[in-house]
Coordinates of N, CA and C and ligand atoms in Angstrom, one line a residue:
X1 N 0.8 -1.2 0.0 CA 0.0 0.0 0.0 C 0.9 1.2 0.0
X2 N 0.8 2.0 -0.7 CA 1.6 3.3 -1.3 C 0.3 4.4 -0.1
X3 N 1.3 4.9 0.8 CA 1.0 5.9 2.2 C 1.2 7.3 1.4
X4 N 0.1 8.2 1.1 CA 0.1 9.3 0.9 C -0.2 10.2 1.8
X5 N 0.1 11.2 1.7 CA -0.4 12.7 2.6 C -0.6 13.7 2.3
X6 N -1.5 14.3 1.9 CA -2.1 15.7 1.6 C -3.3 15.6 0.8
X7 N -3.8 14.3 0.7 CA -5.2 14.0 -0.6 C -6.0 14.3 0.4
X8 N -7.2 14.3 -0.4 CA -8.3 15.3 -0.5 C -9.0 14.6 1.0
X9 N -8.8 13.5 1.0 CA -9.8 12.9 2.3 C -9.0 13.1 3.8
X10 N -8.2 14.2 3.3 CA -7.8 14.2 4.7 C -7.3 15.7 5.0
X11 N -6.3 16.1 6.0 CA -6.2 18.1 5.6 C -5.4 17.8 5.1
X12 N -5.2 19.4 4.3 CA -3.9 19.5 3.1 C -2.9 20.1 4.0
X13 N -1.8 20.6 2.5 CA -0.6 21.1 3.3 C -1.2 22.3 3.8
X14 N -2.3 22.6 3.2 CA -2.3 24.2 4.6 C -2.7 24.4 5.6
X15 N -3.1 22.9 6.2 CA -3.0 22.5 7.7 C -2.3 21.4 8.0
X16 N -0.6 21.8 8.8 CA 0.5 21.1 8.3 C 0.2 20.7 10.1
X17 N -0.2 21.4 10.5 CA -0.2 20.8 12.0 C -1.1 19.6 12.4
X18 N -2.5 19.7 11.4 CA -3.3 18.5 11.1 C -2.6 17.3 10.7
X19 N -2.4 17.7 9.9 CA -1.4 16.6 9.0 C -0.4 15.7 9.6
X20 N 0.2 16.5 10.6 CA 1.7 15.7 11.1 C 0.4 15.2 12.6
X21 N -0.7 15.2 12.7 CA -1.1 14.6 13.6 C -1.9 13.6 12.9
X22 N -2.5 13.5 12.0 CA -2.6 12.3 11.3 C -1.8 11.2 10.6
X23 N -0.8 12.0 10.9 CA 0.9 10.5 10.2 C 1.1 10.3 11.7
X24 N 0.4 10.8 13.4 CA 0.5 9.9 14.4 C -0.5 8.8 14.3
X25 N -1.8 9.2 13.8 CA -2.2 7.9 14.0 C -2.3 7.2 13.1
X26 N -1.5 7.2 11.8 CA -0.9 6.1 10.9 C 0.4 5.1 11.5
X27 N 1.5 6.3 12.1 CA 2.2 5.5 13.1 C 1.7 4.2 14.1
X28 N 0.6 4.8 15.3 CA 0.1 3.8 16.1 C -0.6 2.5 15.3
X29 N -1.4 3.0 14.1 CA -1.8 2.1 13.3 C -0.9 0.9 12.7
X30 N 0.1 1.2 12.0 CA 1.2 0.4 11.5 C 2.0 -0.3 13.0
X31 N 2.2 0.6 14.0 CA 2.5 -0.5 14.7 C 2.0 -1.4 15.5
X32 N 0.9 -1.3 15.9 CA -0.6 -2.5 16.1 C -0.1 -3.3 15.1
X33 N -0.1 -3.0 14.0 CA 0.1 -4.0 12.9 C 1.0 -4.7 12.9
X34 N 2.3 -4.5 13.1 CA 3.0 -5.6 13.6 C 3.0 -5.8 14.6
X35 N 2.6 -5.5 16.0 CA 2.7 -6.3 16.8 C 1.6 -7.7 17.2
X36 N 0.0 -7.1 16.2 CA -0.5 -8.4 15.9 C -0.2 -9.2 15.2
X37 N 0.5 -9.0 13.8 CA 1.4 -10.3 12.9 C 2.5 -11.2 13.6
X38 N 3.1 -9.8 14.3 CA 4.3 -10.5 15.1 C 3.6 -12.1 15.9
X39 N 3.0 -11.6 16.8 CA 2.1 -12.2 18.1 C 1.3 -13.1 17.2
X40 N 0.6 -12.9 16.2 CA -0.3 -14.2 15.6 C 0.4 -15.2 14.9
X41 N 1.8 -14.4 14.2 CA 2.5 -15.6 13.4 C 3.9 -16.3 13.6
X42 N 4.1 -16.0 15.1 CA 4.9 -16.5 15.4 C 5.3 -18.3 15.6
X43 N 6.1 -18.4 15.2 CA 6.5 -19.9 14.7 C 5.3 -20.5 13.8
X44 N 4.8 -20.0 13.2 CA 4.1 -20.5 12.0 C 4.8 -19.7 10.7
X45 N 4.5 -20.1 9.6 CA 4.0 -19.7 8.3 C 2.9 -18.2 8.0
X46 N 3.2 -17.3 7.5 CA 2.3 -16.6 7.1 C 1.6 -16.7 6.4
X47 N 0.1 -15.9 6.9 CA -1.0 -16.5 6.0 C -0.7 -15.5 4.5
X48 N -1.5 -15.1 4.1 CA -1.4 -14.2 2.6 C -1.2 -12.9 3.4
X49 N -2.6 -12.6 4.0 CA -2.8 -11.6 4.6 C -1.9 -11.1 5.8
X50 N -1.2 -11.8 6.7 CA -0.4 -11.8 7.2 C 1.0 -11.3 6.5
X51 N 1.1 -11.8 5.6 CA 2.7 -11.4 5.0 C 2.3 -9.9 4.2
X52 N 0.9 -10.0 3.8 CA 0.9 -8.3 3.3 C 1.0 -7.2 4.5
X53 N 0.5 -7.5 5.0 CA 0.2 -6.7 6.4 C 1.4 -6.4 7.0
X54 N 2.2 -6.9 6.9 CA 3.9 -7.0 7.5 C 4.2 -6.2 6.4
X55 N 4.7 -6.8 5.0 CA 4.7 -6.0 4.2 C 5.0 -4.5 4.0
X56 N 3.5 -3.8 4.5 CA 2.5 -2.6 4.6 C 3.5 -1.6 5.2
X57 N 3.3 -2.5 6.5 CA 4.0 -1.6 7.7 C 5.3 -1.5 8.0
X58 N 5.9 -2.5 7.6 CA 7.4 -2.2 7.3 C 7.8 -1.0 6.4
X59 N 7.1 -1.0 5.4 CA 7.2 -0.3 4.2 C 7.1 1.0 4.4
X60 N 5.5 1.1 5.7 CA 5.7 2.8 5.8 C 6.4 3.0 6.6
X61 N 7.2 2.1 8.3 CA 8.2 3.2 8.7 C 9.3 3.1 7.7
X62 N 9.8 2.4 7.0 CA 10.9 2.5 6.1 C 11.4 3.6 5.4
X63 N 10.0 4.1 4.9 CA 9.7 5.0 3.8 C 9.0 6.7 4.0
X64 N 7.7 6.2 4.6 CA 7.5 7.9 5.0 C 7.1 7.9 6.3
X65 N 7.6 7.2 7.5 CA 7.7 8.0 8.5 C 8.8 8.7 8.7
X66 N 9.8 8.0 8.0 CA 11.2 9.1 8.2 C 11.2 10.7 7.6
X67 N 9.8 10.8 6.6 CA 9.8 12.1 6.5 C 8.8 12.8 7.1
X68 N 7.6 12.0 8.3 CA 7.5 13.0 9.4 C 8.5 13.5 10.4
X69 N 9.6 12.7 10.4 CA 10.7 13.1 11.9 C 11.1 14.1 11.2
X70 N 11.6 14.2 9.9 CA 11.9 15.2 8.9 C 11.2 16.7 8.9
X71 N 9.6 16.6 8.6 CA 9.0 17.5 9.0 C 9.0 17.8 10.1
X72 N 9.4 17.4 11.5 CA 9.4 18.1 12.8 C 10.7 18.9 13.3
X73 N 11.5 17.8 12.9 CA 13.3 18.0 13.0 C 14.0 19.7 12.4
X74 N 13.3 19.6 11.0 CA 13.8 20.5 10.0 C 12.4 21.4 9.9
X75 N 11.4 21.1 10.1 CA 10.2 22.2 9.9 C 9.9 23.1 10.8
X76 N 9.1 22.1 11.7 CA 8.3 22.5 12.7 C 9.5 23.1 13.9
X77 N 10.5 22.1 14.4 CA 11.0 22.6 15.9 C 12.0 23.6 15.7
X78 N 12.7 24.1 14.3 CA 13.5 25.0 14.6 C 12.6 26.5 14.2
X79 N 11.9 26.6 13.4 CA 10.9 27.7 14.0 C 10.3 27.8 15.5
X80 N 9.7 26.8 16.6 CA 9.7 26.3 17.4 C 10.8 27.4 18.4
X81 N 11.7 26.6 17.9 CA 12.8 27.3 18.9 C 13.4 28.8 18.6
X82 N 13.0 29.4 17.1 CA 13.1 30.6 17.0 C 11.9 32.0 17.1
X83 N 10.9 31.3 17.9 CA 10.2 31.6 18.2 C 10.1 32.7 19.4
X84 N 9.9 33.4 19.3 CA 10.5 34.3 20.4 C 9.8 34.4 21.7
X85 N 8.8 33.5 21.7 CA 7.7 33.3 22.7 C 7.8 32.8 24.5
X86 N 7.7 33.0 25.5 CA 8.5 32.3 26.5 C 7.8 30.8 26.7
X87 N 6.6 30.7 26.1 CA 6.7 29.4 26.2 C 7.1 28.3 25.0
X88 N 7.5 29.2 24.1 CA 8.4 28.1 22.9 C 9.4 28.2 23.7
X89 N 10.4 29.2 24.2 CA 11.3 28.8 25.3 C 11.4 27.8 25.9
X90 N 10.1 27.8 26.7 CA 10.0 26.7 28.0 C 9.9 25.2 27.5
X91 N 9.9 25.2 26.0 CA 9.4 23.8 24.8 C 11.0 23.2 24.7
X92 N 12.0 24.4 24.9 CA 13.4 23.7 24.0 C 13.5 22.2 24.5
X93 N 13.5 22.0 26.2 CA 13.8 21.1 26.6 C 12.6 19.2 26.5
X94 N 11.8 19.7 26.0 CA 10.9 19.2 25.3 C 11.0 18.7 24.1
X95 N 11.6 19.6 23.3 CA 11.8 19.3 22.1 C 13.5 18.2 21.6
X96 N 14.0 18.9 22.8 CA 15.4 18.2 22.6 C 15.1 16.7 23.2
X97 N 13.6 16.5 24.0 CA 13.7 15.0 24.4 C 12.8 14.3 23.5
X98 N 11.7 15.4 22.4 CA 11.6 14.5 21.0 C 12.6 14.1 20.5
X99 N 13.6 14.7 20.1 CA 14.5 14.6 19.1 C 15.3 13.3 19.4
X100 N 15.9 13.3 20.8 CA 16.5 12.3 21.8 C 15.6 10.3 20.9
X101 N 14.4 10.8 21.4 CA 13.2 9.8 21.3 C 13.0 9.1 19.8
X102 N 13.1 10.9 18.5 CA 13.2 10.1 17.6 C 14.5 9.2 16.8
X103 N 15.8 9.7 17.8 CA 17.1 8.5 17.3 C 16.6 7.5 17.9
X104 N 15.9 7.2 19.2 CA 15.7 5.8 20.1 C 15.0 5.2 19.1
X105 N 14.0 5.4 18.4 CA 13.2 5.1 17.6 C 13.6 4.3 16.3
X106 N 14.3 4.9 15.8 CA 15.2 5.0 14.3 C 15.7 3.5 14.9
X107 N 16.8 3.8 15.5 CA 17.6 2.3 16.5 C 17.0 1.3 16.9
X108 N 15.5 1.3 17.2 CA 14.5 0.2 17.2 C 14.1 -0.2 15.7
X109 N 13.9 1.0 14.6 CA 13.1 0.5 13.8 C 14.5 -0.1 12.5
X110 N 15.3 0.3 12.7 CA 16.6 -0.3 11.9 C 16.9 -1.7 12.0
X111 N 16.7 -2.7 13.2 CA 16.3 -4.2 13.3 C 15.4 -4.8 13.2
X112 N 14.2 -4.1 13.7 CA 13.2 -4.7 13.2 C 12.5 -4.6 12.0
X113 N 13.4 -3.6 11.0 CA 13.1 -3.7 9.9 C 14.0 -4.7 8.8
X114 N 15.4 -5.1 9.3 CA 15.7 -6.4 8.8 C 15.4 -7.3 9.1
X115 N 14.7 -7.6 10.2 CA 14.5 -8.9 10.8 C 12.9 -9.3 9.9
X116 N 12.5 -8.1 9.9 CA 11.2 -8.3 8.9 C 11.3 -8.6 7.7
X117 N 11.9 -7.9 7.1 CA 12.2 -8.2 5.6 C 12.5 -9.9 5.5
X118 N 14.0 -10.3 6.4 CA 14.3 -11.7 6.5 C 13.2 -12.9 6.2
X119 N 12.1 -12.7 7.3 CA 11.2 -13.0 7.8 C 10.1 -13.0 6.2
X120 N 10.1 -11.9 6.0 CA 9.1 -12.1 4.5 C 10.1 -13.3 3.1
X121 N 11.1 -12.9 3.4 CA 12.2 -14.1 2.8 C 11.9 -15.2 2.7
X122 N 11.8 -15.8 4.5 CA 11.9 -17.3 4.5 C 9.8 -17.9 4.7
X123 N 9.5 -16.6 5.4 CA 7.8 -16.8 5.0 C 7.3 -17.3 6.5
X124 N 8.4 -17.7 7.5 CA 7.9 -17.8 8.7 C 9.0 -17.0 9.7
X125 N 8.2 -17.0 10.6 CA 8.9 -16.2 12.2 C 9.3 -17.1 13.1
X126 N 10.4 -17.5 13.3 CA 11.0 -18.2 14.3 C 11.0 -18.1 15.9
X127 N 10.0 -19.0 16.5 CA 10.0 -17.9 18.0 C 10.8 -17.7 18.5
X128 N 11.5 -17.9 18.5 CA 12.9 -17.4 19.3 C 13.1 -16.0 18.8
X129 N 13.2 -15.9 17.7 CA 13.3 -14.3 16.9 C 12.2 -13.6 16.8
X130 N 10.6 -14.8 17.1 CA 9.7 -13.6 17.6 C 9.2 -12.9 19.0
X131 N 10.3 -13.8 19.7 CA 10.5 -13.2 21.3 C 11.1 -11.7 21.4
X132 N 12.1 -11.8 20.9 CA 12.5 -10.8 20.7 C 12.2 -9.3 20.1
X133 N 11.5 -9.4 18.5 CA 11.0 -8.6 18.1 C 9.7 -8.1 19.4
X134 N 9.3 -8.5 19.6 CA 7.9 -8.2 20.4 C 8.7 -7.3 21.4
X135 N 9.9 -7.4 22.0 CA 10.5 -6.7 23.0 C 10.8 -5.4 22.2
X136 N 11.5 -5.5 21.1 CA 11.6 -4.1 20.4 C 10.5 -3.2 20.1
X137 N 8.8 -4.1 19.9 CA 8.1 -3.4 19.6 C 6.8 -3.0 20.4
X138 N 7.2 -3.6 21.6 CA 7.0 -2.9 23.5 C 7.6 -1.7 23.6
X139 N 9.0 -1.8 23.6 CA 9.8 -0.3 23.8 C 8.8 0.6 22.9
X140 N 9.0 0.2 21.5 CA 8.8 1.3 20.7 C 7.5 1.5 20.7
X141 N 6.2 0.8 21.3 CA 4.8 1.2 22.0 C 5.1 2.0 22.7
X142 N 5.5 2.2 24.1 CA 5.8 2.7 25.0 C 6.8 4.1 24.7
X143 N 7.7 4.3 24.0 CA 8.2 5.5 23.1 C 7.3 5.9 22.9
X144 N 6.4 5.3 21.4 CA 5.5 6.4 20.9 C 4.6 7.1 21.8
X145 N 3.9 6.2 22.6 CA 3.0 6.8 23.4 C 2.6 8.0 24.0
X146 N 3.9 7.8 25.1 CA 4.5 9.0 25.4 C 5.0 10.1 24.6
X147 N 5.3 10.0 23.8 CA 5.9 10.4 22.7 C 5.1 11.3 22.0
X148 N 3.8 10.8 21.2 CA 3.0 11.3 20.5 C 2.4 12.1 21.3
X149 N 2.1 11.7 22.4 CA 0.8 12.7 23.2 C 1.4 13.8 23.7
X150 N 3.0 13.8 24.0 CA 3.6 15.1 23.9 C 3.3 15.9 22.9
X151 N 3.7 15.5 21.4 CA 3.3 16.3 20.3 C 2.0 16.7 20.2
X152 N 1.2 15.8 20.4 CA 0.1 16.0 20.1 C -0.8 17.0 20.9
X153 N -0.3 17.3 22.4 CA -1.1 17.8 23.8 C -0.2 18.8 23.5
X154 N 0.9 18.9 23.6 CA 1.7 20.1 23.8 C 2.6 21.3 22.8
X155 N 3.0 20.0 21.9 CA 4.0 20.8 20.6 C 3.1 21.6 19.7
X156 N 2.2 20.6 19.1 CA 1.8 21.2 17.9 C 0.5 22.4 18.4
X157 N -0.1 21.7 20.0 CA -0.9 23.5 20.0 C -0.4 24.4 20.8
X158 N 1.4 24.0 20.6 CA 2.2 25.9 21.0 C 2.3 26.2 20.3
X159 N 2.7 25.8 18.8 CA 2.8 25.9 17.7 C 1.8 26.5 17.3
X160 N 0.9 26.2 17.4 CA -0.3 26.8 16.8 C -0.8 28.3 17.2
X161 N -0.2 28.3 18.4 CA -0.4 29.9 19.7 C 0.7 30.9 19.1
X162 N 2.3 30.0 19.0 CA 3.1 30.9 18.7 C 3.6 31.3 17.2
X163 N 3.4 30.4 16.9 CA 3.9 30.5 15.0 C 3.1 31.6 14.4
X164 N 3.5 32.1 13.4 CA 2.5 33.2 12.6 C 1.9 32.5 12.0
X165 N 1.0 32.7 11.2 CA 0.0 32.0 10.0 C 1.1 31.6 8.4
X166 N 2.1 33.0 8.6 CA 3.2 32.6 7.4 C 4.2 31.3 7.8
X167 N 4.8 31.4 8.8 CA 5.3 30.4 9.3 C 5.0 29.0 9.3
X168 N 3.7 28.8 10.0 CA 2.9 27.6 9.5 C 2.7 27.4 8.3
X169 N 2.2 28.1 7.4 CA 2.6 28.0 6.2 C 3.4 27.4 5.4
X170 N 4.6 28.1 5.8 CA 6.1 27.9 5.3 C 6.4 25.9 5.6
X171 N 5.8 26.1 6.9 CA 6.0 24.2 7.1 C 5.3 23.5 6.2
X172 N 4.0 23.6 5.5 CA 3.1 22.9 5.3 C 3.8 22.8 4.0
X173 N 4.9 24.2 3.6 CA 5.4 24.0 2.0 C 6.7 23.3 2.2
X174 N 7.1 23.4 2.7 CA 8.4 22.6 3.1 C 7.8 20.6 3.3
X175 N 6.8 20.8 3.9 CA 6.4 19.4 4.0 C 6.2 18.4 2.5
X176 N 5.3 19.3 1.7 CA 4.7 19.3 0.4 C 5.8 19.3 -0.5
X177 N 7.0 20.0 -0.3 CA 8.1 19.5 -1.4 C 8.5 18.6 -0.6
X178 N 8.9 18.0 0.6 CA 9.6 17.4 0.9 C 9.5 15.5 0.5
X179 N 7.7 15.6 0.3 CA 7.0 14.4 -0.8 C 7.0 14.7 -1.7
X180 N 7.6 15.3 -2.3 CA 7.4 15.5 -4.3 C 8.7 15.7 -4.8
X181 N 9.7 15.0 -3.9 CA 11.5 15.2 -4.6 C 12.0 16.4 -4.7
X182 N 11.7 17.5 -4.1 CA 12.5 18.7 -4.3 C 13.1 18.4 -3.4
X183 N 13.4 18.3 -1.8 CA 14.2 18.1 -0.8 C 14.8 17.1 -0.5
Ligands
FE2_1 FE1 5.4 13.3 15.4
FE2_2 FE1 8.2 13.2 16.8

């Protein structure tokens, strides 16, 4: 399944703050998803649907979640921090423990993204290797969690209080090339 962002059934780039909160719940979505394939196909064979579903969600952290951390990293948090506001101030240390969270992340999803691929290879999950994955993809429940609801409760509506209308703007175009190969 080819993961788009900015079509019509959902907000556009000119609500970039919407936007990066609906690639959170594509994130929580895709990782339910493997942690039910993981948990249902362990030491078996995958079924059809099973190995697409793996597939799916490997594919989008692989692919375009690395250009939401992108939009936050490079869009959102250094306006954020140049923000002259005292409570974007009071955000830096917030922001420096997204940033922190999204290398923990990366580090989780860089093994369990070979171990998956492997896995679609040989067509089954070895439990011994699906003991393990399930531990990577606990942490990385537990990351997001916390994680997201920071962005979601806190970052994006300071952002919303402190940024200008051009500003936000400017994100939502930076986001918009950033899916169309200019960046
Ligand atoms: Fe995010
Ligand atoms: Fe983030």
């Amino acid at each position: 399944m080819h993961v788009q962002i900015g079509t019509s059934a959902q907000a556009s780039f000119e609500q970039p703050l919407q936007l990066l909160m609906d690639c959170h719940r594509r994130i929580e979505h895709f990782l339910e998803v493997l942690v039910r394939v993981v948990h249902e196909a362990s030491g078996e064979e995958f079924s059809y649907e099973q190995r697409r579903a793996l597939e799916t969600a490997l594919t989008y952290f692989r692919d375009a979640a690395p250009r939401h951390t992108q939009d936050e990293e490079q869009s959102l948090f250094p306006r954020l921090r140049q923000s002259a506001g005292t409570e974007a101030i009071e955000a830096f240390e917030l922001m420096d423990a997204l940033e922190a969270d999204h290398a923990r992340a990366d580090s989780l999803h860089r093994p369990i993204d070979s171990r998956g691929i492997e896995w679609l290879r040989c067509g089954e999950i070895s439990p011994g290797q699906g003991a393990e994955m399930q531990l990577w993809l606990e942490e990385l429940q537990g990351l997001y969690q916390r994680h997201l609801q920071i962005e979601d409760g806190e970052i994006f509506p300071l952002a919303g209080r402190t940024l200008t209308p051009e500003e936000i703007r400017a994100v939502g175009v930076e986001m918009k090339a950033r899916r169309s190969g200019i960046f």
